[in-house]
């Protein structure tokens, strides 16, 4: 079998890339290790930057997103028992964020691809990438019990942090940067009307909490916990009590309702450089991870594949490799901006397990400064809505294609 672009992974990065390439007349085959049902119900991100929305709409995957996505112009920042508002749009010349679940994006993209009859194979096994340094890279895998081989012009490794594509880059070529955090998030999806109009990040003596939402009827809530916390220690009643203890401010009552899903996620920062080796291009979580506090992971994945699709289309049209050659450096500029922002938000908002009183004073001082100083608030807002990331792409010193 042959295709132009072999895409490993049907998460947001792989599915969006396939859709963007299709619009440019470039063929691809998408290979996914899990079942359709599994990937459509993996509950994760929910905050989309405007640039992410623009890419999805431009790719023809914006119909439901435009109808059901909820536009927010600010976020809450709560500390010392008081809630403050960071007016994102006012501070960034009108930029906003859109609340729309990652699961919904994935469902929309899968439906579009399957309706078009384009190849997307679920439950493939033993995926391996070969000969990426040659002109004829190959992907081997097993599908429905039969071994398969896919010859490609290029391979896109969109297979997430635990995928196999990154391993195809020789250790001597790859530089990896790490940071582990002593925090986890217990994430909860509840059929309860959100009483908070906007996403609220809370720094409290009992640990971090986050109020988010998915719709006027569904709340998405997070509690700081240990990275190895057993979710079995958290019956629904304990979750509600702990949330109330952390998020209560005068005049605010949390609405309770049936909990549909709960799970614990650990936190790390990770970057692999370069994001390209020969004819293999990494995108999204396969190349970088951020702790979720800045809501950047999904947005970075979509930003990577937006650049990659343009570069591949340019190469296919005229054989020009300049954009492909610039791909890794261009992505990494934005990735490092998001790494810094996510690390900063994480450090400012979580309660370290053995909190040093000096560190706690620094946190409170930083939080007060953010809500008192317009320059500080603007910096947070620019990063949160993604304009700082977009600017990093064209900043002085950023390598742009000739
Ligand atoms: P993934 O979504 O990990 O997709 C990779 C795909 O590859 C998967 O379907 C996987 O099954 C498949 N795969 C793996 N190995 C193989 C293989 N060997 N062969 C074939 N397929 C394979 N980001 C935000 O921007 N905003 C947020 O608000 C936000 N909140 C988050 C909250 C939580 C609790 C978590 C866990 C993450 C959050 N993120 C957020 C991060 C975001 O979910 C990820 O960055 C995003 O999923 C990355 O997309 P991806 O396509 O690169 O990788
Ligand atoms: C959500 C997730 C995040 O990581 C975040 O920073 C804000 C909101 C969410 O799932 O809604």
Coordinates of C-alpha atoms and ligand atoms in Angstrom, one line a residue:
X1 CA 0.0 0.0 0.0
X2 CA 1.1 3.6 -0.7
X3 CA 0.0 7.0 0.5
X4 CA 1.4 10.5 0.5
X5 CA 1.4 11.0 4.3
X6 CA 1.2 8.2 6.8
X7 CA -0.3 9.6 10.0
X8 CA 0.1 7.7 13.3
X9 CA -2.5 8.6 15.9
X10 CA -6.1 9.7 15.7
X11 CA -6.0 12.3 18.5
X12 CA -6.7 16.0 17.7
X13 CA -3.3 16.4 16.0
X14 CA -3.5 13.4 13.6
X15 CA -7.2 13.9 12.7
X16 CA -6.8 17.7 12.1
X17 CA -3.7 17.1 10.0
X18 CA -5.5 14.6 7.9
X19 CA -8.4 17.0 7.3
X20 CA -6.1 20.0 6.5
X21 CA -4.2 17.8 4.0
X22 CA -7.4 16.7 2.4
X23 CA -8.3 20.3 1.8
X24 CA -4.9 20.8 0.0
X25 CA -5.5 17.7 -2.1
X26 CA -2.9 15.6 -0.3
X27 CA -3.8 11.9 0.5
X28 CA -3.2 10.4 3.9
X29 CA -3.8 7.2 5.9
X30 CA -4.5 7.5 9.6
X31 CA -3.6 4.6 11.9
X32 CA -5.0 4.5 15.5
X33 CA -4.1 2.0 18.2
X34 CA -7.4 2.4 20.2
X35 CA -11.0 1.8 19.2
X36 CA -13.2 4.6 17.9
X37 CA -15.3 4.4 21.0
X38 CA -12.3 4.8 23.2
X39 CA -10.9 7.9 21.4
X40 CA -14.3 9.5 21.2
X41 CA -14.8 9.3 25.0
X42 CA -11.4 10.2 26.3
X43 CA -12.3 13.3 28.3
X44 CA -9.5 15.9 28.3
X45 CA -9.1 19.5 27.2
X46 CA -11.8 22.1 26.9
X47 CA -10.3 25.5 26.3
X48 CA -9.6 26.5 22.7
X49 CA -7.6 29.5 21.6
X50 CA -9.0 31.6 18.7
X51 CA -6.3 30.3 16.4
X52 CA -7.4 26.7 17.1
X53 CA -11.0 27.5 16.4
X54 CA -9.9 29.3 13.1
X55 CA -7.9 26.2 12.0
X56 CA -10.8 23.8 12.7
X57 CA -13.4 26.1 11.0
X58 CA -11.0 26.5 8.0
X59 CA -10.6 22.7 7.9
X60 CA -14.4 22.3 7.6
X61 CA -14.8 20.9 11.1
X62 CA -16.4 24.0 12.7
X63 CA -20.1 23.5 12.1
X64 CA -21.0 22.2 15.5
X65 CA -18.1 24.0 17.2
X66 CA -19.6 27.3 16.0
X67 CA -23.0 26.3 17.2
X68 CA -22.2 24.8 20.6
X69 CA -18.8 26.4 21.5
X70 CA -19.1 28.9 24.4
X71 CA -17.1 32.1 23.9
X72 CA -15.5 33.5 27.1
X73 CA -14.0 36.9 27.4
X74 CA -12.4 36.5 30.8
X75 CA -11.2 34.0 33.5
X76 CA -11.4 34.1 37.3
X77 CA -8.3 33.9 39.5
X78 CA -9.2 33.1 43.1
X79 CA -6.8 33.4 46.1
X80 CA -6.9 34.5 49.7
X81 CA -10.6 33.8 49.7
X82 CA -11.4 36.4 47.0
X83 CA -12.2 35.9 43.4
X84 CA -10.8 38.3 40.8
X85 CA -11.4 38.6 37.1
X86 CA -8.8 38.8 34.3
X87 CA -10.6 40.4 31.4
X88 CA -8.9 38.6 28.6
X89 CA -10.5 40.3 25.7
X90 CA -10.1 43.8 27.1
X91 CA -6.4 43.2 27.7
X92 CA -5.7 41.6 24.3
X93 CA -7.5 43.8 21.8
X94 CA -10.6 41.6 21.6
X95 CA -9.2 38.0 21.7
X96 CA -11.3 35.4 23.5
X97 CA -11.3 31.7 24.2
X98 CA -13.9 29.1 23.3
X99 CA -15.1 26.3 25.5
X100 CA -15.7 23.1 23.5
X101 CA -14.6 19.6 24.6
X102 CA -11.7 17.9 23.0
X103 CA -13.9 14.8 22.7
X104 CA -16.4 16.7 20.6
X105 CA -13.6 17.9 18.2
X106 CA -12.4 14.3 17.9
X107 CA -16.0 13.1 17.2
X108 CA -16.6 15.8 14.6
X109 CA -13.3 15.0 12.8
X110 CA -13.8 11.2 12.8
X111 CA -17.3 11.6 11.4
X112 CA -16.1 13.9 8.6
X113 CA -13.3 11.6 7.6
X114 CA -15.4 8.4 7.6
X115 CA -18.3 10.1 5.8
X116 CA -15.8 11.1 3.1
X117 CA -14.6 7.5 2.9
X118 CA -11.0 8.4 3.6
X119 CA -8.8 5.8 5.3
X120 CA -8.8 5.8 9.1
X121 CA -8.0 2.5 10.8
X122 CA -8.8 1.9 14.4
X123 CA -7.3 -0.9 16.7
X124 CA -4.1 -1.3 14.7
X125 CA -1.4 -3.2 16.5
X126 CA 2.5 -3.3 16.5
X127 CA 2.9 0.0 14.7
X128 CA 6.6 0.6 13.7
X129 CA 8.1 3.3 11.6
X130 CA 11.1 2.5 9.3
X131 CA 13.6 4.1 7.0
X132 CA 12.7 7.7 7.9
X133 CA 16.2 8.8 6.7
X134 CA 15.4 7.5 3.2
X135 CA 13.1 8.8 0.5
X136 CA 10.7 5.9 1.1
X137 CA 9.7 5.7 4.8
X138 CA 7.4 2.8 5.7
X139 CA 5.0 2.1 8.5
X140 CA 4.3 -1.5 9.4
X141 CA 1.4 -2.6 11.5
X142 CA -1.2 -5.4 12.1
X143 CA -4.8 -4.7 11.2
X144 CA -7.6 -7.2 11.8
X145 CA -5.0 -9.9 12.3
X146 CA -3.1 -9.2 9.1
X147 CA 0.4 -7.7 8.8
X148 CA 0.4 -4.5 6.6
X149 CA 3.0 -2.2 5.2
X150 CA 2.4 1.4 4.2
X151 CA 4.9 3.2 2.0
X152 CA 4.7 7.0 2.4
X153 CA 6.4 10.2 1.2
X154 CA 6.3 11.5 4.7
X155 CA 5.3 10.1 8.2
X156 CA 3.6 12.3 10.7
X157 CA 4.0 11.1 14.3
X158 CA 0.8 12.3 16.0
X159 CA 0.8 9.4 18.5
X160 CA 0.9 11.3 21.8
X161 CA 3.4 11.1 24.6
X162 CA 3.4 7.3 24.8
X163 CA 3.5 6.7 21.1
X164 CA 6.2 4.9 19.1
X165 CA 7.2 7.5 16.5
X166 CA 9.6 9.5 18.7
X167 CA 11.6 6.3 19.2
X168 CA 12.4 6.3 15.5
X169 CA 14.6 9.4 16.1
X170 CA 18.1 8.2 17.1
X171 CA 19.1 9.0 20.7
X172 CA 22.2 10.8 19.4
X173 CA 20.0 13.3 17.5
X174 CA 17.3 13.9 20.1
X175 CA 17.6 16.3 23.0
X176 CA 14.9 15.9 25.7
X177 CA 13.9 18.4 28.4
X178 CA 11.9 17.3 31.5
X179 CA 10.2 18.6 34.6
X180 CA 8.1 16.5 36.8
X181 CA 5.7 18.1 39.3
X182 CA 4.5 16.6 42.7
X183 CA 0.9 17.3 41.7
X184 CA -1.9 15.5 40.0
X185 CA -5.4 16.6 39.0
X186 CA -8.5 14.7 39.9
X187 CA -10.8 15.6 37.0
X188 CA -14.6 15.3 37.3
X189 CA -17.4 15.6 34.7
X190 CA -20.7 16.3 36.4
X191 CA -24.3 16.8 35.2
X192 CA -24.6 20.0 37.2
X193 CA -25.3 23.5 35.9
X194 CA -22.1 25.6 36.3
X195 CA -22.8 28.4 38.7
X196 CA -19.6 30.1 37.6
X197 CA -19.9 32.0 34.3
X198 CA -16.2 31.6 33.4
X199 CA -13.3 29.3 34.1
X200 CA -11.9 29.9 37.6
X201 CA -8.4 29.0 38.8
X202 CA -8.3 28.8 42.6
X203 CA -5.2 28.8 44.8
X204 CA -6.2 27.7 48.3
X205 CA -4.6 26.4 51.5
X206 CA -6.1 23.0 50.8
X207 CA -4.6 22.9 47.3
X208 CA -5.5 24.0 43.8
X209 CA -9.0 23.7 42.3
X210 CA -10.4 24.6 38.9
X211 CA -14.0 25.3 37.9
X212 CA -14.7 24.8 34.2
X213 CA -17.7 23.7 32.1
X214 CA -18.8 22.0 29.0
X215 CA -22.3 23.3 28.5
X216 CA -25.0 25.1 30.4
X217 CA -25.9 21.7 32.0
X218 CA -22.4 20.2 32.5
X219 CA -19.6 21.2 34.8
X220 CA -15.9 20.2 34.4
X221 CA -14.1 20.4 37.8
X222 CA -10.6 19.6 38.9
X223 CA -8.9 19.2 42.3
X224 CA -5.2 19.1 43.0
X225 CA -4.2 15.7 44.4
X226 CA -1.1 13.4 44.5
X227 CA 0.1 12.3 41.0
X228 CA -0.4 8.7 42.2
X229 CA -3.7 9.3 43.9
X230 CA -6.1 6.4 43.8
X231 CA -9.4 7.6 42.4
X232 CA -11.1 5.0 44.6
X233 CA -10.3 7.2 47.6
X234 CA -12.7 9.8 46.1
X235 CA -16.3 8.9 46.5
X236 CA -18.6 11.5 45.0
X237 CA -19.5 13.0 48.4
X238 CA -15.9 13.6 49.3
X239 CA -15.3 15.3 45.9
X240 CA -18.2 17.7 46.4
X241 CA -17.1 18.5 50.0
X242 CA -13.6 19.2 49.0
X243 CA -14.6 21.3 46.0
X244 CA -16.9 23.3 48.2
X245 CA -14.1 23.8 50.8
X246 CA -11.7 25.0 48.1
X247 CA -13.9 27.2 45.9
X248 CA -16.3 28.8 48.3
X249 CA -16.4 32.6 48.2
X250 CA -19.2 34.8 49.6
X251 CA -22.1 34.7 47.2
X252 CA -21.0 31.6 45.3
X253 CA -22.7 28.2 45.6
X254 CA -21.5 25.1 43.7
X255 CA -24.3 23.2 42.1
X256 CA -24.1 19.5 42.7
X257 CA -25.3 16.8 40.3
X258 CA -24.5 13.2 39.2
X259 CA -20.8 12.6 38.5
X260 CA -20.4 10.9 35.1
X261 CA -16.7 10.5 35.0
X262 CA -13.6 10.9 37.2
X263 CA -9.9 10.3 36.7
X264 CA -6.5 11.3 37.9
X265 CA -3.8 12.8 35.7
X266 CA -0.1 13.4 36.6
X267 CA 1.7 16.4 35.4
X268 CA 4.9 17.0 33.6
X269 CA 6.7 19.3 31.2
X270 CA 8.6 17.7 28.4
X271 CA 10.1 18.8 25.1
X272 CA 11.8 16.7 22.4
X273 CA 14.0 18.6 20.0
X274 CA 14.2 18.5 17.0
X275 CA 10.6 17.7 16.0
X276 CA 11.7 16.3 12.6
X277 CA 14.1 13.6 11.6
X278 CA 14.5 12.9 7.9
X279 CA 11.0 12.3 6.6
X280 CA 9.4 11.9 10.1
X281 CA 7.6 14.9 11.6
X282 CA 6.4 14.8 15.2
X283 CA 3.4 16.9 16.2
X284 CA 1.4 17.5 19.4
X285 CA 2.0 15.5 22.6
X286 CA 4.4 13.2 20.7
X287 CA 6.9 16.0 20.9
X288 CA 5.9 18.0 23.9
X289 CA 3.8 18.0 27.1
X290 CA 2.8 20.8 29.3
X291 CA 1.1 20.6 32.7
X292 CA -2.6 21.4 32.1
X293 CA -2.8 24.6 34.2
X294 CA -2.3 26.9 31.2
X295 CA -4.8 25.0 28.9
X296 CA -2.1 24.8 26.2
X297 CA -1.7 21.2 25.2
X298 CA -4.4 20.8 22.6
X299 CA -3.8 24.3 21.3
X300 CA -0.1 23.5 20.7
X301 CA -1.1 20.2 18.9
X302 CA -3.4 22.1 16.5
X303 CA -0.8 24.9 16.0
X304 CA 1.9 22.2 15.1
X305 CA -0.3 20.5 12.5
X306 CA -1.4 23.9 11.0
X307 CA 2.2 24.6 10.2
X308 CA 2.9 21.0 9.1
X309 CA 0.0 20.9 6.7
X310 CA 1.1 24.2 5.1
X311 CA 4.6 22.9 4.8
X312 CA 3.6 19.6 3.3
X313 CA 1.2 21.2 0.8
X314 CA 3.9 23.6 -0.3
X315 CA 6.3 20.7 -0.9
X316 CA 3.7 18.7 -2.8
X317 CA 2.7 21.6 -5.0
X318 CA 6.2 22.7 -6.0
X319 CA 8.7 20.4 -4.5
X320 CA 9.9 23.3 -2.2
X321 CA 11.2 22.0 1.1
X322 CA 11.8 25.4 2.8
X323 CA 8.7 25.2 5.1
X324 CA 9.4 21.6 5.9
X325 CA 12.9 22.6 6.9
X326 CA 11.7 25.4 9.0
X327 CA 8.9 23.3 10.7
X328 CA 10.7 22.2 13.8
X329 CA 12.2 25.5 14.7
X330 CA 9.0 27.4 14.0
X331 CA 7.0 25.0 16.3
X332 CA 9.5 25.0 19.1
X333 CA 9.4 28.8 19.4
X334 CA 5.7 28.6 20.3
X335 CA 6.2 25.4 22.3
X336 CA 8.7 27.0 24.6
X337 CA 6.5 30.1 25.2
X338 CA 3.7 27.7 26.2
X339 CA 6.1 25.6 28.4
X340 CA 7.1 28.7 30.3
X341 CA 3.5 29.9 30.7
X342 CA 2.3 26.5 31.8
X343 CA 5.1 26.1 34.3
X344 CA 4.5 29.6 35.7
X345 CA 0.7 29.0 36.1
X346 CA 1.3 25.6 37.7
X347 CA 3.9 27.0 40.2
X348 CA 1.8 30.0 41.1
X349 CA -1.5 28.1 41.7
X350 CA -0.6 24.7 43.3
X351 CA 0.1 24.0 46.9
X352 CA 3.5 22.2 47.1
X353 CA 3.3 19.1 49.3
X354 CA 5.9 20.4 51.9
X355 CA 5.1 24.0 51.4
X356 CA 7.9 26.2 52.4
X357 CA 6.4 29.4 54.0
X358 CA 8.8 31.6 52.0
X359 CA 7.5 30.0 48.7
X360 CA 3.9 30.5 49.8
X361 CA 4.5 34.2 50.4
X362 CA 6.1 34.5 46.9
X363 CA 3.0 32.8 45.4
X364 CA 0.6 35.2 47.1
X365 CA 2.7 38.2 46.2
X366 CA 2.7 37.0 42.5
X367 CA -1.0 36.5 42.5
X368 CA -1.7 39.9 44.0
X369 CA 0.7 41.5 41.4
X370 CA -1.2 39.8 38.5
X371 CA -4.5 41.3 39.5
X372 CA -3.2 44.7 40.6
X373 CA -0.9 45.4 37.6
X374 CA -2.4 45.8 34.2
X375 CA 1.0 44.8 32.6
X376 CA 1.1 41.5 34.6
X377 CA -2.6 40.8 33.8
X378 CA -2.0 41.5 30.1
X379 CA 1.0 39.2 30.1
X380 CA -1.2 36.4 31.5
X381 CA -4.0 37.2 29.1
X382 CA -1.8 37.3 26.0
X383 CA -0.4 33.9 26.9
X384 CA -3.8 32.4 27.8
X385 CA -5.6 33.4 24.6
X386 CA -2.5 32.4 22.5
X387 CA -1.4 35.8 21.0
X388 CA 1.9 35.5 22.8
X389 CA 2.4 32.1 21.2
X390 CA 1.5 33.4 17.8
X391 CA 3.9 36.3 18.2
X392 CA 6.7 33.9 19.2
X393 CA 6.5 32.4 15.6
X394 CA 7.6 35.7 14.1
X395 CA 9.6 37.2 16.9
X396 CA 13.1 38.6 16.2
X397 CA 15.5 35.7 15.9
X398 CA 12.7 33.2 15.0
X399 CA 13.9 31.3 12.0
X400 CA 11.4 31.9 9.2
X401 CA 11.6 30.1 5.8
X402 CA 13.5 31.8 3.0
Ligands
LIG1 P1 -3.3 12.5 21.9 O1 -4.6 13.2 22.2 O2 -2.6 11.8 23.0 O3 -3.5 11.5 20.7 C1 -2.6 10.6 20.3 C2 -3.3 9.4 19.6 O4 -2.3 8.4 19.2 C3 -4.2 8.7 20.6 O5 -5.5 8.5 20.1 C4 -3.5 7.3 20.9 O6 -4.4 6.3 21.2 C5 -2.8 7.1 19.6 N1 -1.6 6.3 19.7 C6 -0.7 6.1 20.6 N2 0.3 5.2 20.3 C7 0.0 4.8 19.1 C8 0.5 3.8 18.3 N3 1.6 3.1 18.6 N4 -0.1 3.5 17.1 C9 -1.2 4.2 16.7 N5 -1.8 5.1 17.5 C10 -1.2 5.4 18.7 N6 -5.0 21.0 26.4 C11 -5.5 22.2 26.2 O7 -5.1 22.8 25.2 N7 -6.5 22.8 26.9 C12 -7.0 22.2 28.0 O8 -7.9 22.7 28.6 C13 -6.4 20.9 28.4 N8 -6.8 20.2 29.4 C14 -6.4 18.9 29.7 C15 -6.9 18.3 30.8 C16 -6.5 17.0 31.0 C17 -7.0 16.3 32.2 C18 -5.5 16.3 30.2 C19 -5.0 14.9 30.4 C20 -5.0 17.0 29.1 C21 -5.4 18.3 28.8 N9 -4.9 19.0 27.8 C22 -5.4 20.3 27.5 C23 -3.9 18.5 26.9 C24 -4.5 17.9 25.6 O9 -5.5 16.9 25.9 C25 -3.4 17.1 24.8 O10 -2.3 18.0 24.6 C26 -3.9 16.7 23.4 O11 -4.7 15.5 23.6 C27 -2.8 16.4 22.4 O12 -3.3 15.9 21.2 P2 -2.4 14.8 20.4 O13 -3.3 14.5 19.2 O14 -1.1 15.4 20.1 O15 -2.2 13.6 21.3
LIG2 C1 -10.0 22.9 31.3 C2 -8.8 22.2 31.4 C3 -7.6 22.9 31.7 O1 -6.4 22.3 31.7 C4 -7.7 24.2 32.0 O2 -6.5 24.9 32.3 C5 -8.9 24.9 31.9 C6 -10.0 24.2 31.6 C7 -11.2 22.1 31.0 O3 -11.1 20.9 30.9 O4 -12.3 22.7 30.8

